[in-house]
Each structure stands twice: as structure tokens, then as C-alpha cells.
Amino acid sequence: MRRLLSLSALLFIATAGFAKDVFLSIGGSVNNFRTDTRIFNPSSTKDIQIQATLLPIGNVDNSTRSSITITIPKRQMVDYDDVVASLFNASGLGAIRLSSPDDFVATQRIYATTSATTCQAAGTLGQFVPGLQTSDAAKQGVLLQLKSSSAFRTNIGAVNPNSVTANVTWRLYDKSNNIAATKNETMPPLAVIAPSNIATYLGGSADLSDAWVGFVSDQPILAYASVIDNVTTDPTFIPMSVDSGTPAAQTAPNTYNVTEQNFSITISPAPTDLKIGDQATFHITVRDSNHGFELTDPDGMVVIPSSIFSPGDVVDRTFTVHKNGTYSYFCTNMSCGTGHNSMKGSFDVGSSTDPQPRY
């Protein structure tokens, strides 16, 4: 039960139509865990109304969830102790979205009750998390000072604040700054990834006693981590930091660097060593303008679905080789320029066929 102490992050984002959109990434009433929320109206002239939506965990599309309306009087703070139960008459875990055309401030504290002893009365242990503004959402970010060992554990979570799907690649780095694991995750609109232990969610068997996680995404997301002392259960909230650099390509077998720029697609090294059953990762870097990418197998079936990327995007796409023949790749953004038709190529696995590239 105590690993739920990591279920805490308050994430602020803005979308069209609202002056402020606030995501409380995890709230709930589970066993002895509670989430208390406070909402403040800074206006001295009017009451404000906020649309509150309970979003279930599970990394699912939450764009059709219904909301309720709450009113916050002018210059007042409204208390919602055990917010999922008191505001939504529900139980369990879920993220909360708060949206309004007016400005407001929201905070949360997630905590567990502790047992009384002969020397000490029962109390609480938890985390307070401040809000992160719209500008903090990013396509590249890092989570530092993570620990996973016999002494500590670390959970990470994320919210996709967009009305479209976000394709995210997570990279876990060990104590020696080597890649310990990579995970590709598709996050539907307004999806919430519940706090997950990095040792199981991302995998890897390296020394994670002093680790870090980086991510790249084709849509800006908000991510966080929580480090818990296994002895004292003391939790530490880790907000994400924006990553301004270019992540190094993996050095694992069957990883290939793909560069898209006006007007060419290059793959290095050439994927000529693949065979049926291999899993291959294309580490795609996009230069100078918006470009798309798609890969088809010898029968014209899509093995890497089409995506449109922006300049500076760095993403991983992984597929499994399931037959011999010619695999074709091409840019799917036909408006990228007059040289679009030259942005294509192919490579052979085993005996080749010669399908025509599609557009």
C-alpha cells in the first residue's frame, strides 16, 4: 500500500477555450490513502465556475468524460478533503481535470495515515506538489536523482494534455549513464499513466541505485517521478526538467539512425543485417521542416504507421521483421516541399521483392 505515496503530481496546462486547465494527475481514496485538494479564486470582483472532470487511470482516451460544475467564491479557498469521494462521490484512483475561463490556483496533498504506537499517536505521511504551468509541457524531458535498489524505489507517471495521441519513447539510464531500457508508449488524448515502478515499467537489470529517465514525444507532455525510502517510506517528488539537447542513439543491436531533412531520408547503418524475427528500432531525427515517416513490408502492409514530425523531434519507432523481401520507407507529409517525391528508399531482408512505395 505504501508505494501509493508516489501517486502525486499537480500538472497545469492550457488549452483553447480556457484561461486555465489544471490536471491533478492522481487523486484517490484507496485503503488508508487520501488526496486533499484546495482551489483558490484570486478575483476580488466575482465568483468563478470550474468544470471538474474525473479521469480514470489506465492510459486510455479520456476525451469524452463528462464533468461537473463547481463554484469558487471571490477571494476564497475551497477545501475538498478526500477529493475523489467528496467531489465526485467515487472511490479508487483517477486524475482530475479542472478547467475555467477564469484564473484560479489549485494544489493537492496525497498522504497515508500511519498507525499509532505506544509512544506516538497516529499521523499522516505524504507529499505536497505545486502546479506546473503550460510552458512546462515538453516534447523532451528528463527526470533526475532516481533510485531503485533495496533501499529505495522510484515510480514515474505522465499526463498527455493534448486532444491528440502522443507517441512517447522512454529511456532509462543506469548509474554509469548507459541505457538500461527503452519503452515506446502510445498515450491517447488526455490519457494518464499511473505512477509505475521504473524497475518493472521500463525494465532493465542494471545498477539503478543512481539513475535517470529521459523521454521524447511527438506531442508535449508532463511527467514526474516519486522516490520513496523503503525503510522510512519518506517520499520525494521529482518534477521533470526540459531536455534541450539531442538524446544519444542507442548502441544496442538492430538500432538504426534515421535522419529526415529537405529532401532526403538517410538510415545509418544500412539495415542490411536484419533477419526474420529480429526487432529493429529506427531512431528518427527530423531537421529543417515538418516531415512524415512510414515503413511498409514486402506486401505493402504498414509496420511503422505514418506520423508527422516537427523540426527538432527525436523519436524511436520499433518493429519486428516478419518476412523476407523489400521494405519501403517514405515521407508521408506531401506538403513538405517540391522535393517530397525524393524522400523514399528501401532495404532488403533475405530475398527481395520490389513493391512500389506508396504515398
C-alpha positions as a printed Julia matrix, in Angstrom:
359×3 Matrix{Float64}:
   0.0     0.0     0.0
   2.78    2.43    0.8
   4.02    2.64   -2.79
   0.88    4.71   -3.43
   2.67    7.55   -1.66
   4.19    8.23   -5.05
   0.75    8.98   -6.52
   1.27   12.71   -6.62
   1.71   15.34   -9.26
  -0.17   18.53   -9.95
   0.09   19.37  -13.61
  -1.17   22.66  -15.11
  -1.86   23.01  -18.82
  -3.81   25.37  -21.04
  -6.0    24.51  -23.99
  -8.07   26.59  -26.37
 -11.21   27.99  -24.74
  -9.91   28.07  -21.17
  -7.82   30.63  -19.35
  -6.5    27.74  -17.28
  -6.64   23.96  -17.48
  -5.33   22.11  -14.43
  -4.55   18.41  -14.2
  -4.27   16.8   -10.77
  -2.56   13.75  -12.18
  -3.58   11.33   -9.41
  -6.28   11.61   -6.8
  -8.0     8.92   -4.86
  -9.28    7.16   -1.82
  -7.62    3.77   -1.51
  -7.26    1.93    1.8
  -5.6     4.46    4.14
  -4.56    6.85    1.36
  -6.33   10.13    0.71
  -5.95   13.15   -1.58
  -6.84   16.63   -0.3
  -7.32   19.42   -2.85
  -7.51   23.19   -2.38
  -8.8    25.61   -5.05
  -8.35   29.38   -4.73
 -10.16   32.14   -6.63
  -7.86   35.21   -6.85
 -10.58   37.52   -8.19
 -11.79   40.28   -5.85
 -14.8    41.07   -8.03
 -16.56   37.83   -9.0
 -17.23   34.21   -8.19
 -15.87   31.77  -10.78
 -17.07   28.47  -12.13
 -14.82   25.5   -12.83
 -15.54   22.35  -14.81
 -14.21   19.34  -12.87
 -13.7    16.0   -14.62
 -12.61   12.71  -13.07
 -10.27   10.86  -15.47
  -9.64    7.15  -14.88
  -6.11    5.8   -14.85
  -5.06    3.16  -17.36
  -3.62    5.2   -20.26
  -6.99    5.35  -22.05
  -8.73    8.01  -24.16
 -10.46   10.3   -21.65
 -11.68   12.94  -24.12
 -15.38   12.02  -23.75
 -15.59   12.04  -19.96
 -18.39   14.18  -18.51
 -17.76   16.98  -16.0
 -19.47   18.69  -13.09
 -19.55   22.43  -12.32
 -18.2    23.84   -9.07
 -18.28   27.46   -7.89
 -15.42   29.18   -6.06
 -16.45   32.46   -4.36
 -14.29   35.56   -4.88
 -11.09   35.69   -2.8
 -11.83   32.36   -1.17
 -10.15   28.97   -0.95
 -12.46   25.96   -1.17
 -11.48   22.73    0.6
 -12.02   19.27   -0.88
 -10.68   16.73    1.59
 -10.59   13.22    0.14
 -11.43   14.91   -3.15
 -12.46   11.89   -5.25
 -15.04   10.9    -2.66
 -16.19   14.39   -1.64
 -16.37   15.97   -5.11
 -17.25   13.02   -7.34
 -18.82   10.58   -4.86
 -16.41    7.95   -6.17
 -13.53    5.81   -4.93
 -10.3     4.4    -6.26
  -7.66    6.26   -8.25
  -8.12    8.79  -11.03
  -6.73   12.04  -12.36
  -8.78   15.25  -12.05
  -9.1    17.94  -14.71
 -10.12   21.46  -13.65
 -10.98   23.93  -16.44
 -12.24   27.5   -16.34
 -12.28   30.66  -18.48
 -11.08   32.46  -15.34
  -7.84   32.28  -13.44
  -7.57   30.05  -10.37
  -5.0    28.19   -8.3
  -5.23   24.52   -7.33
  -2.97   22.37   -5.14
  -3.03   18.89   -3.72
  -1.56   16.77   -0.96
  -1.55   13.0    -1.16
  -0.92   11.17    2.08
  -1.35    7.97    4.04
  -2.39    7.61    7.65
   0.16    5.98    9.94
  -0.56    3.58   12.75
  -0.47    4.62   16.36
   2.24    3.13   18.6
   2.75    3.03   22.34
   4.86    6.18   22.08
   3.19    8.04   19.24
  -0.32    8.84   18.08
  -1.48    8.09   14.52
  -0.47   10.67   11.92
  -0.01   11.18    8.19
   2.85   10.9     5.73
   2.69   12.29    2.2
   3.68   14.83   -0.43
   2.61   18.32   -1.48
   3.06   19.19   -5.15
   2.92   22.7    -6.66
   1.46   23.4   -10.07
   3.35   23.24  -13.36
   2.36   25.83  -15.96
   1.61   25.31  -19.66
   5.15   26.18  -20.69
   6.46   23.24  -18.66
   4.9    20.68  -21.04
   7.65   19.46  -23.36
   8.46   17.07  -26.17
  11.77   16.22  -24.47
  12.38   15.97  -20.76
  14.46   14.33  -18.05
  13.77   13.03  -14.54
  16.88   13.07  -12.36
  18.0    11.68   -8.98
  16.02    8.47   -9.34
  16.82    5.4    -7.23
  15.78    1.77   -7.47
  17.51   -0.6    -5.05
  16.93   -2.44   -1.8
  16.89    0.95   -0.06
  14.75    2.98   -2.48
  12.13    2.63   -5.18
  11.04    5.11   -7.84
   7.74    5.48   -9.68
   7.11    7.64  -12.74
   3.86    8.9   -14.22
   2.69   11.19  -17.01
  -0.29   13.06  -18.47
  -0.99   13.74  -22.15
  -2.66   17.18  -22.01
  -3.48   17.17  -25.72
  -6.61   16.35  -27.71
  -4.49   14.08  -29.94
  -2.42   10.96  -29.3
   1.15   11.36  -28.05
   3.79    8.8   -29.03
   6.38    8.7   -26.26
   9.74    6.96  -26.01
  11.13    6.49  -22.5
  14.83    5.75  -21.88
  16.12    4.54  -18.54
  19.8     5.23  -17.78
  21.79    3.4   -15.12
  24.4     4.58  -12.61
  27.06    4.62  -15.36
  24.86    6.65  -17.75
  24.3     3.67  -20.0
  20.86    2.92  -21.45
  19.33    0.19  -19.3
  15.95    0.02  -21.04
  13.78    1.68  -23.69
   9.99    1.7   -23.83
   7.67    3.08  -26.54
   4.29    4.2   -25.2
   1.22    5.48  -27.02
  -0.81    7.9   -24.9
  -4.37    8.6   -26.16
  -5.92   12.08  -25.73
  -5.96   13.19  -22.08
  -4.52    9.83  -21.04
  -2.99    9.31  -17.61
  -0.16    6.89  -16.86
  -0.47    5.96  -13.2
   2.75    6.01  -11.15
   4.7     2.9   -12.14
   7.87    1.41  -10.7
  10.71    2.09  -13.12
  12.22   -1.35  -12.47
   9.1    -3.07  -13.85
   7.54   -0.43  -16.14
  10.77    0.28  -18.04
  12.65   -2.93  -17.21
  16.38   -3.4   -17.2
  18.67   -5.24  -14.78
  21.45   -2.65  -14.45
  22.55   -0.76  -11.34
  19.74    1.77  -10.81
  20.88    2.98   -7.4
  21.5     6.39   -9.01
  19.56    6.53  -12.27
  17.71    8.93  -14.55
  15.0     8.79  -17.21
  14.71   10.75  -20.43
  11.76   10.93  -22.81
  10.96   12.2   -26.29
   7.43   12.66  -27.61
   5.76   13.93  -30.76
   3.4    15.96  -28.51
   4.33   17.95  -25.39
   3.56   16.02  -22.21
   4.01   16.43  -18.47
   5.88   13.8   -16.47
   7.05   13.33  -12.9
   8.73   10.85  -10.59
   8.48    9.98   -6.91
  11.34    8.42   -4.96
  10.39    6.52   -1.8
  12.7     5.45    1.01
  11.88    1.78    1.62
  12.76    2.0     5.32
  11.11    5.26    6.41
   8.58    5.47    3.5
   9.63    9.12    3.14
   8.62   10.26   -0.39
  10.35   12.86   -2.6
   8.56   14.4    -5.59
  10.73   14.89   -8.72
   9.32   17.3   -11.35
  10.52   16.86  -14.91
  13.08   19.21  -16.44
  13.12   20.21  -20.1
  15.85   18.48  -22.12
  17.36   20.97  -24.59
  19.82   18.53  -26.14
  19.63   15.64  -28.6
  19.4    12.2   -26.96
  22.19    9.85  -27.98
  21.13    6.98  -30.19
  21.05    3.54  -28.62
  24.0     1.32  -29.23
  22.01   -1.86  -28.83
  21.91   -4.27  -31.8
  19.33   -3.54  -34.52
  19.12    0.19  -33.79
  19.42    2.49  -36.81
  19.74    6.27  -37.0
  17.19    7.78  -39.4
  17.58   11.43  -40.47
  14.84   13.29  -42.35
  15.61   16.63  -43.97
  14.83   18.54  -47.18
  14.69   16.36  -49.26
  16.15   13.03  -48.22
  15.84   10.18  -45.76
  19.09    8.52  -44.68
  19.48    5.42  -42.5
  22.79    4.63  -40.79
  24.0     1.99  -40.64
  22.13    0.44  -43.54
  19.71   -2.21  -42.14
  21.15   -5.0   -44.28
  21.83   -7.39  -41.39
  18.21   -7.94  -40.34
  16.55  -11.34  -40.44
  13.09  -12.72  -39.71
  12.26  -12.47  -36.02
  14.58   -9.52  -35.31
  13.23   -6.45  -33.54
  14.55   -3.23  -35.07
  14.39    0.33  -33.72
  14.51    3.36  -36.02
  15.91    6.36  -34.09
  14.36    9.19  -36.13
  15.73   12.75  -36.09
  13.86   15.45  -38.04
  15.59   18.53  -39.48
  14.52   21.84  -41.06
  10.75   21.31  -41.63
   7.78   19.01  -40.94
   8.28   15.52  -42.34
   6.38   12.27  -42.1
   7.62    8.68  -41.94
   6.1     5.3   -42.73
   7.56    1.83  -43.31
   5.83   -0.97  -45.22
   6.7    -4.65  -45.6
   7.15   -6.56  -48.9
   3.36   -6.98  -49.22
   2.69   -3.27  -48.67
   1.44   -3.79  -45.09
   2.33   -0.97  -42.68
   4.86   -1.96  -40.0
   5.67    1.59  -38.8
   2.47    3.68  -39.04
   2.59    7.16  -40.53
   3.45   10.03  -38.18
   4.12   13.7   -38.91
   7.08   15.17  -37.03
   8.21   18.74  -36.39
  11.76   20.12  -36.77
  13.88   19.01  -33.83
  11.77   15.96  -32.99
  13.73   12.86  -31.97
  11.62    9.71  -31.65
  12.05    5.93  -31.69
   9.86    3.55  -33.67
  10.25   -0.21  -33.22
   9.01   -3.06  -35.42
   9.53   -6.8   -35.79
  10.78   -8.29  -39.05
   8.25  -10.97  -40.02
   9.11  -11.81  -43.63
  11.84  -11.63  -46.27
  11.66   -9.1   -49.08
  11.92   -5.38  -49.74
  10.85   -2.96  -47.01
   9.96    0.54  -48.25
  10.06    3.81  -46.33
   8.95    7.32  -47.33
   7.86   10.73  -46.12
   4.08   10.96  -45.69
   3.9    14.77  -45.44
   3.2    15.69  -49.07
   3.34   19.4   -48.24
   6.95   19.31  -47.05
   8.16   20.8   -50.35
   8.77   20.3   -54.04
  11.36   17.61  -53.35
   8.92   15.42  -51.42
   8.89   12.64  -54.03
  12.6    12.03  -53.5
  12.11   11.27  -49.8
  11.85    7.5   -50.11
  14.02    4.41  -50.06
  14.09    0.7   -49.36
  16.17   -2.12  -47.91
  16.12   -5.88  -48.38
  15.69   -8.63  -45.81
  16.67  -12.03  -47.19
  15.45  -12.49  -50.76
  13.99   -9.26  -52.17
  10.76   -8.28  -53.85
  10.13   -4.93  -55.43
   6.88   -3.3   -54.28
   6.29    0.31  -55.29
   6.42    2.88  -52.47
   3.01    4.34  -51.51
   2.08    7.94  -50.85
